Amino acid sequence: MTRSELLLRVKDLHATVGGKEILRGIDLEVGPGEVHAIMGPNGSGKSTFAQVLAGRETFEVTKGEVLYQGQDLLALSPEERAVAGIFMAFQYPVEIPGVGNLYFLRTALNALRKRRGEEELDAMDFLALAKQKMKLVAMDESFTGRSVNEGFSGGEKKRNEIFQMAVLDPRLAILDETDSGLDIDALRTVASGVNSLRSKDRAMIVITHYQRLLEYIVPDRVHVMGNGRIVRSGGRELALELEQKGYAQVEGRREAAR
Amino acid sequence: MTELTQSLRESFTQRTNGPLRLLREAAFARFAKLGLPTTQDEDWKYTSLAALAQMRFELAAEATVHDVDRWTLSDAAVRLTFVNGRYRPELSSRAPGGAFIGSLSAALVERPELVERELARHADSHGDALTALNTAFIEDGAFVHLPAGAALQAPIHLLYVSTAPGKPTLSQPRNLIVAGANSQATVVETYAGLDNEVYFTNAVTEVVLGDNARVDHYKLQAESARAFHVALTQIHQGRDSRFSSHSVALGAALARNEVRALFASEGSECTLNGLYMATGKQHLDNRTLIDHKSPRCTSRELYKGVLDGHSRGVFSGRVLVRQDAQKTDASQTNKNLLLSDDAIVDTKPQLEIFADDVKCAHGAAVGQLDENALFYLRSRGIGQEAARSLLTYAFASEMVNLVPLGPLRARVRDLVTSKLPAFERLKEAA
Ligand SMILES: Nc1ncnc2c1ncn2[C@@H]1O[C@H](COP(=O)(O)OP(=O)(O)O)[C@@H](O)[C@H]1O
Ligand SMILES: [Mg+2]
């Protein structure tokens, strides 16, 4: 794949928080339609990487570059990134009392449409769209009347993230541990929702702690993160190897090979 | 003597005749003695009237305005409109029925016995200079008298519009609401001004509830950005009565709204809700007193403040549970949202309990917008300013949603969203 065809190109990305370096030189290339899995132990920097891509200002990028569709992603605000087609499903979705779930999502969708020069959807058209997308993740319609994530169970919050993704229709979706806290039935539902959103135009970065999710969402590439870097990359068989040998050994092998 | 007191003295000597002469003279003497409060007074520690004291105001200048459509409520049963404190029949509507709902000046002529029984018997003209000042100039305002058992479903709308095209004006509406035993009513007071005019509203409302009466009182303060507004709502609750107050304070350069409720007899309920939203250099002071003088009464208080820019908010809420007030159930909460580093809020909840068998709770909080929530919204494509407005609205909406559905809720919501920078996009938020 040539550079210009790449959707995302991350080069030697370093990021700190409060002076502490968390990302210590990440390299990653994602082409359109590809699904990349990022695995790694707790604290290795997966969520930090996801949030830096989404534009969280808590983290300071100290070195490196991120090109998205050939453009400097780091120069954009979070909302501009959303307009450009980036979506992150949060590991910990935020509860926002007083803001209706559907109102929030319609405001978001219309903000995107407006900035893209498209016509905004009225309440009726939006509701029709939302109902259709809710089916993808078997989300109960009663959630429409509630505040954003307020009082949702862990699983309901994760479904809500994928529902939002389905409505906002991003080009690059970053799913941060969307599987954690889900029982096996919920995992299947969410995974099938994600799979139905796979397309040749939409790339995904699926962050997970367990290879279990990857049985349902089969990735094109698997990367292992350790201590703020991608320490190994491979095909889907790498996930299985990780499952069998554990992170310590897989990471260790790389350190040894240096 | 300050400019203000000097000009008031001149005006007072010109107009001392009329039915309430003695009352007014005594009140003026008190005002002259007390003078305008300064920040040396404990009760005015956080709110300075120094700017006001420097000014001369023309008293209740006769005036009218072209139309009041933007402030009216479509479902009001009755609307009394006052311009610069004086009743304007041509801008008002009156409902038939057994209740007296009209101007105080008319009531003093037509039904003086009803007025004099309660007027100035509840609000404190002795210790409170601005109440004394209002009493000294009692002339007009609203008089609502509900006979026993009268129940009005639709709201009574009292609209106070100020205009000061030339010199700054002073309006001192004096309102008296008497709800007889078992009666029921909703009263909405709206205070509004024209554009950027400078004027001073000093309003006093006395509400007297008979046994088992119910009054829901709303006060929408949307004065002009350069106005001064000081108001007292004094409530006297008879046995088993229910009163609720909703204060929405959004306008004026400097405003102070005080609500004082007295449980004169047992078994009553009082709810005091308030929302204040200040921007720019606004100063919004909210003061409440709930006097649990009698046993078995319940009070609930929730005030929320949103302070942006260089504004300053004050909440000073006192709940007094007297010795005989056993089985009191009182709770008081004040929550504030600071939207800028330069905004200030002083919150002072005070619970004073002299009875032993009571249930009381109070709390105060000052916070900022939740960074996680802000990022969540922005990551979905909602711009920073809209995201801030949306979260601010979410904070304030709890107060909006306490207003029953209908034109009044819609009005409150519109007033609130108009204070938010990205309000256009949020019109349908609720
Ligand atoms: N806001 C923050 N402030 C300080 N440290 C942080 C912050 N966010 C993450 N970290 C630290 O960065 C490291 C990586 O965290 P994270 O990216 O959440 O890892 P992962 O998602 O792989 O579990 C951890 O040591 C964590 O404590
Ligand atoms: Mg994580």
XYZ file of C-alpha atoms and ligand atoms in Angstrom:
716
model
C 0.000 0.000 0.000
C 1.373 3.402 -0.897
C 1.517 6.164 1.642
C -1.258 8.130 0.036
C -3.658 5.188 0.163
C -3.190 4.784 3.890
C -6.025 5.963 6.089
C -3.886 6.383 9.179
C -0.175 6.626 9.577
C 1.327 6.989 13.036
C 5.041 7.673 13.214
C 7.145 7.583 16.360
C 4.338 8.983 18.495
C 5.311 10.088 21.979
C 2.871 11.470 24.533
C 3.105 12.522 28.151
C 0.742 13.366 30.950
C 1.901 15.545 33.807
C 5.484 15.166 32.587
C 5.276 11.359 32.623
C 5.917 9.711 29.263
C 3.218 7.175 28.452
C 3.482 6.675 24.718
C 7.087 6.071 23.856
C 7.280 5.837 20.081
C 4.284 4.237 18.424
C 4.331 3.292 14.753
C 1.194 2.069 13.058
C -0.264 2.039 9.563
C -3.906 1.347 8.853
C -5.417 1.083 5.397
C -9.078 1.634 4.473
C -11.333 -1.253 5.425
C -8.699 -2.909 7.601
C -9.325 -4.110 11.114
C -6.368 -3.887 13.458
C -6.384 -5.317 16.943
C -4.237 -3.806 19.656
C -3.635 -5.991 22.659
C -1.481 -5.554 25.681
C -1.425 -5.654 29.451
C -3.146 -3.105 31.652
C -1.271 0.143 31.810
C 0.634 -0.422 28.574
C -0.866 2.734 27.038
C -3.702 1.425 24.855
C -6.329 3.865 26.093
C -3.853 6.700 26.002
C -3.137 5.947 22.364
C -6.865 5.820 21.570
C -7.493 9.111 23.321
C -4.566 10.840 21.681
C -6.019 9.814 18.328
C -9.401 11.200 19.379
C -7.832 14.486 20.472
C -7.891 14.386 24.255
C -5.988 17.431 25.458
C -4.993 15.859 28.765
C -2.162 14.184 26.912
C 0.612 16.181 25.355
C 2.138 14.874 22.168
C 5.840 15.520 22.521
C 7.157 13.857 19.392
C 6.101 12.116 16.218
C 3.276 12.600 13.765
C -0.130 11.253 12.881
C -1.396 11.523 9.327
C -5.038 10.795 8.661
C -6.061 10.730 5.035
C -2.726 12.371 4.426
C -3.506 15.289 6.759
C -1.982 16.259 10.082
C -4.481 14.835 12.543
C -2.807 16.334 15.594
C -3.626 19.842 14.396
C -7.357 19.166 14.691
C -9.658 19.634 17.684
C -11.649 16.606 18.886
C -14.779 17.870 17.129
C -12.884 18.459 13.888
C -11.594 14.904 14.069
C -15.147 13.649 14.449
C -16.125 15.663 11.395
C -13.203 14.079 9.555
C -14.628 10.657 10.389
C -12.867 9.538 13.542
C -14.868 7.873 16.281
C -13.676 6.424 19.553
C -15.816 4.061 21.603
C -14.795 4.876 25.171
C -13.497 2.268 27.573
C -15.418 4.154 30.233
C -18.374 5.918 28.599
C -19.289 9.099 30.452
C -22.608 9.610 32.223
C -24.193 12.974 31.431
C -27.266 13.595 33.587
C -29.722 16.056 32.114
C -28.786 15.451 28.477
C -31.127 13.081 26.669
C -29.426 10.189 24.904
C -31.156 10.719 21.591
C -31.036 14.499 21.761
C -27.299 14.267 22.308
C -26.811 11.941 19.371
C -28.951 14.009 17.032
C -27.044 17.135 18.046
C -23.814 15.283 17.294
C -24.980 13.896 13.967
C -26.316 17.241 12.847
C -23.116 18.979 13.909
C -21.210 16.536 11.706
C -23.642 16.907 8.815
C -23.604 20.665 9.017
C -19.830 20.852 9.050
C -19.758 18.486 6.092
C -22.199 20.687 4.183
C -25.023 18.167 4.412
C -28.584 18.867 5.384
C -29.498 18.398 9.038
C -31.968 15.695 10.004
C -35.201 16.695 11.684
C -36.450 14.873 14.762
C -38.656 12.475 12.797
C -36.044 11.407 10.269
C -33.483 11.064 12.986
C -35.751 8.865 15.064
C -36.279 6.537 12.132
C -32.523 6.275 11.608
C -31.868 5.754 15.308
C -34.451 2.986 15.622
C -32.916 1.146 12.709
C -29.406 1.393 14.196
C -30.541 0.377 17.671
C -31.522 -2.974 16.262
C -27.902 -3.622 15.301
C -26.917 -3.859 18.947
C -30.306 -5.030 20.221
C -30.625 -1.870 22.268
C -33.913 -1.434 24.026
C -35.929 1.581 22.900
C -36.415 2.610 26.508
C -32.841 3.924 26.418
C -33.870 6.692 24.081
C -35.739 8.493 26.829
C -32.882 8.452 29.314
C -29.934 10.728 29.924
C -26.658 9.826 28.236
C -25.365 6.657 29.929
C -26.985 7.636 33.212
C -27.719 4.553 35.251
C -26.771 2.266 32.345
C -25.139 -1.026 33.245
C -21.616 -1.657 31.962
C -22.954 -3.680 29.056
C -25.606 -1.105 28.188
C -22.976 1.607 28.037
C -20.898 -0.433 25.601
C -23.916 -1.085 23.402
C -24.650 2.601 23.455
C -21.144 3.304 22.163
C -21.602 0.973 19.206
C -25.063 2.407 18.592
C -23.501 5.874 18.408
C -20.872 4.565 16.038
C -23.574 3.091 13.806
C -25.396 6.428 13.657
C -22.323 8.608 13.181
C -20.902 6.332 10.474
C -17.174 7.030 10.939
C -14.312 6.183 8.586
C -11.991 5.183 11.375
C -13.461 3.641 14.503
C -11.327 3.052 17.566
C -12.972 0.647 19.986
C -11.353 0.784 23.404
C -12.062 -2.426 25.317
C -15.608 -2.562 24.086
C -15.648 -6.185 25.255
C -14.670 -5.628 28.864
C -17.459 -6.163 31.329
C -19.670 -7.974 28.829
C -21.068 -11.430 29.410
C -20.838 -13.868 26.542
C -24.295 -13.091 25.118
C -23.729 -9.361 25.209
C -20.297 -9.862 23.685
C -21.833 -11.755 20.760
C -24.448 -9.053 20.222
C -21.954 -6.218 20.338
C -19.499 -8.098 18.115
C -22.157 -8.824 15.526
C -23.107 -5.145 15.595
C -19.486 -4.219 14.975
C -19.146 -6.823 12.224
C -22.185 -5.475 10.441
C -20.434 -2.107 10.359
C -17.344 -3.503 8.694
C -16.968 -2.221 5.180
C -14.259 -1.563 2.665
C -14.371 2.142 3.493
C -14.301 1.848 7.250
C -11.210 0.919 9.172
C -11.237 -0.146 12.811
C -8.728 -0.278 15.593
C -10.022 -2.763 18.135
C -8.349 -2.522 21.504
C -8.827 -5.499 23.724
C -7.289 -7.153 26.679
C -8.490 -10.637 25.747
C -8.296 -12.542 22.514
C -11.883 -13.728 23.103
C -13.291 -10.725 21.229
C -11.117 -11.499 18.229
C -12.915 -14.805 17.750
C -15.921 -12.733 16.825
C -14.300 -9.698 15.257
C -11.583 -11.246 13.150
C -8.751 -8.746 12.638
C -6.469 -8.334 9.660
C -3.526 -7.442 11.880
C -2.727 -7.859 15.550
C -0.363 -5.593 17.472
C 0.924 -6.049 20.961
C 1.540 -2.997 23.065
C 3.965 -2.936 25.951
C 5.165 0.026 27.905
C 4.013 2.654 25.445
C 5.238 0.978 22.253
C 4.045 -1.588 19.794
C 6.357 -4.442 20.603
C 5.109 -7.026 18.130
C 2.841 -7.147 15.108
C 1.499 -10.094 13.187
C -1.556 -11.788 11.746
C -4.494 -13.076 13.753
C -2.442 -16.079 14.906
C -0.500 -13.714 17.140
C -3.601 -13.292 19.274
C -3.737 -17.028 19.862
C -0.083 -17.147 20.715
C -0.657 -14.413 23.271
C -3.525 -16.322 24.748
C -1.345 -19.397 25.207
C 1.907 -17.832 26.326
C 0.805 -14.630 28.020
C 2.064 -11.113 27.492
C 5.235 -11.477 29.478
C 6.672 -14.128 27.211
C 5.598 -12.521 23.955
C 6.992 -9.166 24.971
C 10.063 -10.825 26.419
C 10.860 -12.480 23.116
C 10.961 -9.158 21.441
C 13.171 -7.634 24.087
C 15.495 -10.608 23.686
C 15.564 -10.212 19.925
C 16.812 -6.659 20.170
C -26.400 61.405 53.062
C -26.030 59.690 49.720
C -27.369 61.068 46.449
C -30.030 58.408 46.487
C -31.359 59.144 49.968
C -31.261 62.866 49.268
C -33.358 62.498 46.116
C -35.751 60.147 47.915
C -36.297 62.609 50.718
C -37.206 65.297 48.211
C -39.676 62.983 46.496
C -41.181 61.763 49.719
C -42.056 65.216 51.039
C -43.910 65.902 47.787
C -46.253 62.954 48.166
C -47.219 62.292 51.732
C -50.971 62.385 51.390
C -53.236 59.390 50.946
C -54.858 56.610 52.921
C -51.670 55.019 54.209
C -50.050 58.223 55.393
C -49.110 57.079 58.873
C -47.729 53.771 57.711
C -45.707 55.465 55.046
C -44.349 58.179 57.261
C -43.228 55.688 59.863
C -41.567 53.610 57.178
C -39.790 56.608 55.731
C -38.533 57.563 59.153
C -37.140 54.037 59.533
C -35.509 54.189 56.149
C -33.989 57.568 56.920
C -32.621 56.167 60.157
C -31.289 52.932 58.703
C -29.939 54.406 55.476
C -28.959 52.273 52.534
C -27.185 49.150 53.719
C -23.452 48.891 53.190
C -21.146 45.890 53.145
C -20.511 46.611 56.826
C -23.954 45.168 57.479
C -23.690 41.419 58.003
C -26.752 40.879 55.780
C -25.136 42.803 52.934
C -21.601 41.570 53.318
C -21.369 40.189 49.782
C -23.466 42.750 47.938
C -22.493 46.375 47.646
C -25.063 49.032 46.833
C -22.366 51.692 46.532
C -23.047 52.246 42.823
C -26.739 52.636 43.533
C -26.148 55.085 46.358
C -24.407 57.476 43.948
C -27.409 57.797 41.699
C -30.519 59.920 41.553
C -33.678 58.221 40.451
C -36.910 59.681 39.231
C -39.764 58.105 41.137
C -42.336 55.979 39.344
C -42.208 58.136 36.249
C -45.499 57.887 34.438
C -44.866 55.954 31.234
C -46.153 53.254 29.034
C -44.692 50.867 26.495
C -45.932 49.879 23.072
C -46.486 46.245 23.568
C -45.675 43.590 26.079
C -46.243 40.546 23.870
C -42.810 39.066 24.350
C -43.356 38.768 28.085
C -46.930 37.554 28.226
C -47.984 34.009 29.051
C -50.519 32.486 26.707
C -52.331 30.476 29.359
C -52.602 33.174 32.033
C -56.120 33.675 33.362
C -55.362 37.254 34.273
C -52.546 39.607 33.447
C -51.854 42.767 35.343
C -49.218 44.924 33.707
C -47.336 47.614 35.563
C -45.077 50.088 33.855
C -42.608 51.744 36.180
C -44.630 50.337 39.049
C -47.996 51.732 37.951
C -50.916 49.663 36.795
C -51.687 49.973 33.068
C -55.181 48.714 32.364
C -54.688 48.972 28.594
C -51.872 46.387 28.810
C -53.773 44.135 31.189
C -56.565 41.643 31.120
C -58.921 40.846 33.943
C -60.870 37.754 34.705
C -64.314 37.765 36.204
C -65.072 35.781 39.328
C -65.217 36.096 43.084
C -61.547 36.834 43.554
C -60.185 40.359 43.573
C -57.299 40.480 41.184
C -56.372 44.002 40.380
C -54.165 46.919 41.208
C -53.388 47.815 44.763
C -54.257 51.446 44.099
C -57.743 50.430 42.970
C -58.125 48.018 45.865
C -57.240 50.741 48.360
C -60.254 52.648 47.077
C -62.643 49.778 46.400
C -61.815 47.281 49.156
C -59.629 49.074 51.724
C -60.733 46.756 54.542
C -59.352 43.724 52.673
C -56.061 45.404 51.945
C -55.389 46.975 55.293
C -55.948 43.727 57.165
C -52.704 42.310 55.767
C -50.719 45.018 53.992
C -47.300 45.668 55.527
C -48.040 43.311 58.375
C -45.603 40.638 57.248
C -42.629 42.183 55.505
C -40.163 43.764 57.889
C -40.109 47.529 57.469
C -38.379 47.965 60.781
C -35.017 46.301 60.321
C -34.796 46.120 56.574
C -34.056 49.467 54.942
C -35.164 48.574 51.436
C -38.447 47.113 52.622
C -38.962 50.277 54.639
C -38.237 52.292 51.516
C -40.797 50.326 49.545
C -43.369 50.748 52.288
C -42.694 54.464 52.491
C -43.658 54.784 48.832
C -46.528 52.293 48.685
C -48.763 53.411 45.894
C -49.395 50.651 43.437
C -48.756 47.019 42.714
C -50.928 43.941 42.553
C -53.588 42.925 44.990
C -54.824 39.366 44.757
C -57.480 38.264 47.153
C -58.843 34.737 46.930
C -61.896 34.083 49.046
C -62.089 30.813 50.962
C -62.295 27.803 48.667
C -61.535 29.695 45.434
C -59.313 27.640 43.115
C -57.748 29.225 40.057
C -56.153 26.728 37.715
C -54.563 29.110 35.220
C -51.793 31.412 36.422
C -52.201 35.013 37.460
C -49.496 36.893 35.644
C -48.082 40.022 37.181
C -45.854 41.776 34.691
C -43.568 44.619 35.710
C -41.950 46.497 32.879
C -39.565 49.342 33.498
C -38.579 52.015 31.097
C -36.235 54.916 31.625
C -35.688 56.665 28.330
C -34.413 59.846 29.955
C -33.326 59.749 33.559
C -32.934 56.569 35.624
C -36.266 55.666 37.217
C -37.178 53.990 40.462
C -40.162 51.651 40.645
C -41.388 50.201 43.877
C -44.218 47.800 43.220
C -45.913 46.569 46.333
C -47.859 43.365 45.994
C -50.183 41.622 48.341
C -51.494 38.135 47.737
C -54.022 36.854 50.209
C -55.134 33.265 49.717
C -58.136 32.429 51.867
C -58.648 29.058 53.531
C -58.673 26.128 51.074
C -57.987 28.393 48.121
C -55.490 27.724 45.401
C -53.602 29.825 42.869
C -50.481 30.150 40.776
C -48.898 33.570 40.603
C -46.141 34.518 38.175
C -44.213 37.728 38.632
C -42.168 38.779 35.619
C -39.743 41.680 35.870
C -38.449 42.986 32.593
C -36.940 46.118 31.176
C -36.275 47.735 27.912
C -32.894 47.106 26.383
C -30.053 48.781 28.155
C -31.856 51.297 30.285
C -30.764 52.147 33.801
C -33.431 51.876 36.461
C -33.982 50.502 39.913
C -36.751 48.132 40.909
C -37.369 47.739 44.626
C -40.249 45.302 44.946
C -41.971 43.782 47.933
C -44.534 40.993 47.739
C -46.393 39.717 50.749
C -48.112 36.353 50.428
C -50.546 35.293 53.115
C -51.832 31.737 53.037
C -54.889 30.770 55.028
C -55.438 27.289 56.430
C -54.984 24.591 53.821
C -54.364 27.129 51.065
C -51.983 26.454 48.238
C -49.951 29.015 46.339
C -47.311 28.379 43.711
C -45.244 31.462 43.130
C -42.872 32.044 40.238
C -40.603 34.968 39.865
C -38.857 35.556 36.566
C -36.285 38.288 36.870
C -35.240 39.375 33.381
C -34.424 43.027 33.999
C -32.298 45.037 31.575
C -28.559 44.459 31.712
C -27.913 47.791 33.455
C -30.751 47.668 35.959
C -30.714 47.288 39.721
C -33.236 44.931 41.233
C -33.933 44.334 44.899
C -36.934 42.286 45.929
C -38.448 40.632 48.940
C -41.087 37.937 48.881
C -42.459 37.489 52.375
C -44.648 34.463 53.005
C -46.926 33.856 55.945
C -48.251 30.303 56.070
C -51.370 29.267 57.932
C -52.085 25.758 59.113
C -51.661 22.843 56.649
C -50.873 25.228 53.811
C -48.575 24.567 50.886
C -46.387 27.169 49.274
C -43.781 26.885 46.576
C -41.492 29.543 45.203
C -39.438 29.350 42.034
C -37.039 32.190 41.555
C -35.335 32.514 38.195
C -32.794 35.320 38.329
C -31.115 36.084 35.035
C -31.191 39.800 34.421
C -29.965 43.075 35.959
C -26.473 44.352 36.603
C -27.054 43.873 40.293
C -29.913 41.936 41.794
C -30.810 40.723 45.194
C -33.764 38.450 45.667
C -34.898 37.560 49.111
C -37.538 35.016 50.041
C -38.670 34.672 53.625
C -41.202 32.111 54.712
C -42.780 31.868 58.113
C -44.584 28.776 59.324
C -47.061 30.561 61.525
C -48.990 27.395 62.230
C -48.432 23.655 62.039
C -48.543 21.031 59.335
C -47.416 23.134 56.382
C -45.045 22.674 53.500
C -42.763 25.166 51.839
C -40.601 24.591 48.789
C -38.086 27.206 47.716
C -36.424 26.650 44.373
C -34.045 29.034 42.704
C -31.887 29.350 39.648
C -29.467 32.186 39.093
C -27.353 32.574 35.988
C -24.899 35.413 35.761
C -22.639 36.482 32.923
C -20.337 39.430 32.276
C -20.071 41.541 35.413
C -23.469 40.661 36.801
C -23.979 40.313 40.526
C -26.842 38.068 41.605
C -27.564 37.698 45.289
C -30.091 35.176 46.588
C -31.191 35.163 50.127
C -33.689 32.949 51.855
C -35.067 32.434 55.305
C -37.349 29.625 56.330
C -38.649 30.200 59.821
C -39.871 26.952 61.338
C -41.802 28.552 64.120
C -44.403 25.773 64.350
C -44.269 22.007 64.637
C -44.716 19.395 61.891
C -43.721 21.549 58.954
C -41.660 20.493 55.969
C -39.346 22.686 53.948
C -37.392 21.837 50.834
C -34.935 24.196 49.281
C -32.842 23.840 46.156
C -30.924 26.740 44.629
C -28.624 26.364 41.669
C -26.227 28.946 40.315
C -24.314 29.259 37.069
C -21.614 31.919 37.055
C -19.691 32.897 33.964
C -17.367 35.731 32.955
C -16.499 38.072 35.820
C -19.836 37.578 37.502
C -20.521 37.002 41.143
C -23.207 34.931 42.766
C -24.309 34.849 46.357
C -26.450 32.295 48.097
C -27.263 32.889 51.681
C -29.884 30.553 53.016
C -30.979 30.365 56.583
C -33.213 27.715 58.061
C -34.308 28.487 61.556
C -35.921 25.710 63.576
C -37.348 27.214 66.716
C -37.749 25.474 70.026
C -41.396 24.495 69.570
C -40.941 23.277 66.011
C -40.799 19.569 66.790
C -41.083 17.098 63.893
C -39.605 19.627 61.534
C -38.317 18.167 58.302
C -36.009 20.577 56.508
C -33.512 20.199 53.739
C -31.514 22.802 51.912
C -29.147 22.441 48.979
C -27.154 24.951 47.000
C -25.144 23.904 43.952
C -23.012 26.155 41.831
C -21.328 25.796 38.504
C -18.424 28.112 37.805
C -17.827 28.494 34.097
C -14.856 30.813 34.259
C -11.820 31.360 36.426
C -12.931 34.907 37.118
C -16.418 34.085 38.355
C -17.019 33.979 42.089
C -19.691 32.505 44.257
C -20.228 32.929 47.966
C -22.419 30.249 49.422
C -23.549 30.380 52.977
C -26.073 27.791 54.088
C -27.084 28.213 57.691
C -29.033 25.769 59.752
C -29.999 26.865 63.235
C -31.809 24.241 65.262
C -33.337 24.806 68.668
C -35.755 21.850 68.710
C -34.609 18.290 69.355
C -36.963 16.022 67.427
C -36.200 17.186 63.891
C -34.826 15.953 60.596
C -32.583 18.492 58.928
C -29.997 18.348 56.185
C -28.092 20.893 54.209
C -25.305 21.034 51.705
C -23.497 23.325 49.335
C -21.321 22.568 46.353
C -19.239 24.545 43.900
C -17.950 22.812 40.797
C -16.877 23.197 37.220
C -17.906 21.544 34.004
C -16.897 17.906 33.888
C -13.875 17.592 31.585
C -14.709 13.988 30.769
C -18.205 14.891 29.693
C -16.896 17.809 27.658
C -14.454 15.582 25.811
C -17.124 12.944 25.290
C -19.408 15.446 23.579
C -16.625 16.975 21.501
C -15.375 13.573 20.397
C -18.815 13.063 18.871
C -18.544 16.236 16.825
C -20.234 18.776 19.084
C -18.182 21.976 19.063
C -16.577 23.202 22.260
C -18.918 26.106 22.845
C -22.023 24.066 22.110
C -20.741 21.283 24.355
C -20.228 23.748 27.201
C -23.687 25.201 26.680
C -25.230 21.761 26.559
C -23.614 20.719 29.830
C -24.533 24.024 31.429
C -28.099 23.580 30.290
C -28.048 20.064 31.706
C -27.074 21.520 35.081
C -29.778 24.173 34.978
C -32.451 21.965 33.448
C -33.246 20.357 36.781
C -34.742 23.690 37.823
C -36.524 24.171 34.505
C -38.098 20.742 34.808
C -39.515 21.589 38.218
C -41.844 24.024 36.478
C -45.006 22.220 35.319
C -45.203 21.579 31.585
C -46.831 24.317 29.556
C -46.219 27.905 28.481
C -44.532 28.778 31.768
C -41.971 25.956 31.475
C -41.357 26.980 27.878
C -40.791 30.583 28.962
C -38.357 29.579 31.689
C -36.513 27.305 29.273
C -36.237 30.081 26.702
C -34.945 32.506 29.309
C -32.350 29.984 30.444
C -31.171 29.049 26.955
C -30.922 32.718 26.014
C -28.184 33.009 28.649
C -26.108 30.327 26.937
C -23.724 31.263 24.128
C -24.693 28.417 21.778
C -28.351 28.507 22.690
C -29.697 28.482 19.149
C -28.770 24.873 18.724
C -30.157 23.953 22.093
C -33.648 25.320 21.748
C -35.183 21.878 21.656
C -32.987 20.468 24.408
C -35.711 19.868 26.931
N -4.689 11.226 33.073
C -3.645 10.485 33.490
N -2.831 10.982 34.444
C -1.778 10.266 34.882
N -1.457 9.053 34.422
C -2.221 8.509 33.480
C -3.365 9.188 32.960
N -3.944 8.409 32.042
C -3.205 7.288 31.985
N -2.179 7.331 32.843
C -1.154 6.317 33.051
O -0.685 5.928 31.785
C -0.429 4.544 31.758
C -1.180 3.919 30.606
O -2.561 3.963 30.868
P -3.634 3.502 29.820
O -3.350 4.176 28.536
O -4.966 3.717 30.413
O -3.321 1.945 29.698
P -4.212 0.747 29.173
O -5.381 1.299 28.473
O -3.299 0.004 28.274
O -4.587 -0.054 30.364
C -0.834 3.994 33.128
O 0.316 3.893 33.894
C -1.732 5.051 33.659
O -1.688 5.105 35.052
Mg -7.440 1.025 28.784
